[in-house]
Tab-separated table of C-alpha atoms in Angstrom:
chain	number	residue	atom	x	y	z
A	1181	MET	CA	-18.942	10.017	9.840
A	1182	CYS	CA	-15.426	8.851	10.504
A	1183	ASN	CA	-12.337	10.396	12.018
A	1184	ASN	CA	-14.225	13.495	13.144
A	1185	ASN	CA	-11.858	13.830	16.072
A	1186	ASN	CA	-8.821	14.110	13.756
A	1187	ASP	CA	-7.250	11.077	15.428
A	1188	CYS	CA	-5.724	8.841	12.785
A	1189	LYS	CA	-3.778	6.789	15.331
A	1190	CYS	CA	-5.177	3.363	14.389
A	1191	ILE	CA	-4.486	3.569	10.639
A	1192	SER	CA	-1.245	5.479	11.191
A	1193	GLU	CA	0.171	2.854	13.548
A	1194	ILE	CA	-0.571	-0.010	11.140
A	1195	LEU	CA	0.958	1.870	8.205
A	1196	THR	CA	4.018	2.697	10.301
A	1197	VAL	CA	4.557	-1.005	11.018
A	1198	ILE	CA	4.179	-1.857	7.326
A	1199	CYS	CA	6.576	0.927	6.317
A	1200	ILE	CA	9.245	-0.239	8.788
A	1201	LEU	CA	8.881	-3.855	7.661
A	1202	GLN	CA	9.278	-2.859	4.020
A	1203	GLN	CA	12.356	-0.781	4.826
A	1204	ASN	CA	13.955	-3.672	6.712
A	1205	ALA	CA	12.427	-6.480	4.590
A	1206	VAL	CA	13.620	-9.023	7.187
A	1207	CYS	CA	12.131	-9.619	10.614
A	1208	ASN	CA	12.341	-12.613	12.925
A	1209	ASP	CA	9.198	-12.426	15.063
A	1210	SER	CA	5.880	-13.969	14.166
A	1211	CYS	CA	2.237	-13.222	14.873
A	1212	LEU	CA	-1.188	-13.594	13.306
A	1213	GLU	CA	-1.844	-13.080	9.600
A	1214	THR	CA	-2.809	-9.424	10.152
A	1215	CYS	CA	-1.751	-6.214	8.414
A	1216	ASP	CA	0.718	-5.480	11.188
A	1217	ARG	CA	2.294	-8.943	11.542
A	1218	GLY	CA	6.006	-8.601	12.201
A	1219	PHE	CA	7.391	-10.017	8.969
A	1220	LEU	CA	6.834	-9.957	5.221
A	1221	GLY	CA	5.872	-13.196	3.525
A	1222	ASN	CA	4.196	-16.426	4.551
A	1223	THR	CA	6.643	-17.205	7.368
A	1224	ALA	CA	9.133	-15.298	9.465
A	1225	THR	CA	11.930	-16.875	7.413
A	1226	SER	CA	10.707	-15.581	4.012
A	1227	PHE	CA	13.232	-13.076	2.662
A	1228	ALA	CA	12.053	-12.640	-0.910
A	1229	PHE	CA	9.287	-10.116	-0.190
A	1230	ASN	CA	9.737	-6.355	0.066
A	1231	THR	CA	6.168	-5.033	-0.140
A	1232	ARG	CA	2.861	-5.428	1.668
A	1233	PRO	CA	0.411	-4.023	-0.919
A	1234	ILE	CA	-2.620	-2.273	0.489
A	1235	MET	CA	-5.935	-0.872	-0.638
A	1236	LEU	CA	-7.373	2.248	1.009
A	1237	TYR	CA	-11.013	3.032	1.678
A	1238	THR	CA	-12.140	6.586	2.399
A	1239	CYS	CA	-15.097	7.727	4.464
A	1240	SER	CA	-16.933	8.996	1.395
A	1241	GLY	CA	-15.979	6.144	-0.955
A	1242	ASN	CA	-19.113	4.036	-0.337
A	1243	GLY	CA	-17.047	0.829	-0.107
A	1244	THR	CA	-15.099	1.538	-3.286
A	1245	PRO	CA	-11.316	1.481	-2.857
A	1246	TRP	CA	-9.357	4.687	-3.469
A	1247	SER	CA	-7.883	4.763	-6.973
A	1248	MET	CA	-5.060	6.796	-8.500
A	1249	PRO	CA	-3.516	7.092	-11.990
A	1250	THR	CA	-0.434	4.980	-12.677
A	1251	THR	CA	1.367	7.906	-14.349
A	1252	ARG	CA	2.492	11.311	-13.139
A	1253	GLU	CA	0.603	13.066	-15.918
A	1254	ASN	CA	-2.112	15.508	-14.928
A	1255	VAL	CA	-5.007	13.084	-15.483
A	1256	THR	CA	-7.951	11.812	-13.472
A	1257	CYS	CA	-9.213	8.299	-12.952
A	1258	GLY	CA	-12.310	7.894	-15.074
A	1259	ASP	CA	-10.925	9.933	-17.959
A	1260	GLU	CA	-10.814	8.044	-21.244
A	1261	GLY	CA	-7.628	6.006	-21.670
A	1262	VAL	CA	-6.327	6.686	-18.148
A	1263	VAL	CA	-4.973	3.599	-16.380
A	1264	CYS	CA	-5.607	3.643	-12.645
A	1265	SER	CA	-4.860	1.330	-9.764
A	1266	ASN	CA	-6.259	0.849	-6.291
A	1267	VAL	CA	-3.193	-1.009	-4.983
A	1268	PHE	CA	-0.486	0.961	-3.196
A	1269	ARG	CA	2.780	0.678	-1.286
A	1270	ILE	CA	3.335	2.855	1.770
A	1271	GLU	CA	6.563	4.817	1.245
A	1272	LYS	CA	6.596	7.332	4.094
A	1273	ILE	CA	4.491	8.193	7.097
A	1274	ASP	CA	4.606	11.271	9.306
A	1275	GLY	CA	1.827	11.397	11.885
A	1276	CYS	CA	-1.466	11.549	9.997
A	1277	CYS	CA	0.225	12.207	6.646
A	1278	ALA	CA	1.258	9.259	4.457
A	1279	THR	CA	2.916	9.030	1.049
A	1280	PHE	CA	1.994	6.086	-1.155
A	1281	ARG	CA	3.405	4.673	-4.396
A	1282	VAL	CA	0.859	3.483	-6.945
A	1283	LEU	CA	1.409	-0.142	-7.970
A	1284	ALA	CA	0.279	-1.399	-11.372
A	1285	ASP	CA	-0.622	-4.886	-12.510
A	1286	ASN	CA	2.412	-6.717	-13.851
A	1287	PRO	CA	2.061	-6.751	-17.664
A	1288	ASP	CA	4.525	-9.667	-18.009
A	1289	THR	CA	2.285	-12.740	-18.060
A	1290	ALA	CA	5.315	-15.014	-17.528
A	1291	THR	CA	5.974	-13.546	-14.057
A	1292	SER	CA	2.613	-12.059	-13.060
A	1293	ALA	CA	1.600	-15.142	-11.055
A	1294	THR	CA	4.552	-14.730	-8.691
A	1295	ILE	CA	5.086	-10.968	-9.046
A	1296	PRO	CA	1.598	-9.489	-9.444
A	1297	TYR	CA	2.575	-5.785	-9.275
A	1298	VAL	CA	5.180	-3.433	-10.669
A	1299	ALA	CA	6.261	-0.120	-9.193
A	1300	THR	CA	5.181	3.070	-10.920
A	1301	ASN	CA	6.627	6.546	-10.608
A	1302	SER	CA	3.249	7.826	-9.439
A	1303	PHE	CA	3.007	8.923	-5.805
A	1304	PHE	CA	0.384	10.667	-3.711
A	1305	THR	CA	0.153	11.955	-0.168
A	1306	MET	CA	-2.979	11.443	1.864
A	1307	ASN	CA	-4.290	12.757	5.161
A	1308	LEU	CA	-5.063	9.576	7.090
A	1309	ASN	CA	-8.052	11.257	8.707
A	1310	CYS	CA	-9.728	10.632	5.331
A	1311	VAL	CA	-9.067	6.875	5.518
A	1312	CYS	CA	-11.602	4.742	7.355
A	1313	SER	CA	-10.161	1.318	6.531
A	1314	LEU	CA	-7.397	-0.439	4.702
A	1315	ARG	CA	-7.047	-3.885	3.223
A	1316	CYS	CA	-3.739	-5.719	3.142
A	1317	LEU	CA	-3.026	-7.951	0.175
A	1318	ASN	CA	-0.542	-10.826	0.038
A	1319	ASP	CA	3.063	-9.807	0.588
A	1320	THR	CA	5.063	-9.761	-2.607
A	1321	PHE	CA	8.247	-8.616	-4.291
A	1322	VAL	CA	8.053	-5.379	-6.267
A	1323	ASP	CA	11.045	-4.593	-8.483
A	1324	CYS	CA	12.570	-1.094	-8.658
A	1325	ILE	CA	11.645	-0.028	-5.143
């Protein structure tokens, strides 16, 4: 069992840091290469990044990352022809409630090595009591944020 005490403080605090960093996209302090390091990019002087992509893992997911459709259509991951992603950008956090944007793989092979994700218009809100872990991916630039 996880988060039985309805205390999402750990995950919520990390996501809050990431959300603030993305909103400011420039920070001058440095720390370890952790999810809540105080800047986006490889160094504190990197200004080109605006997103710290994350993957979410739920208590009942058996080690499989949470996945959501890349469109706003009323579809479900696993349905035939539905494109889903398990990479997200935190957009808003309010206590134990967080809103995420679904990121999709960049279809442009000319830029996908440097810009691996594109923003979608697909969002979801999750109760962080359902999240038992998160994985931070390399900071990147996501257009149309």
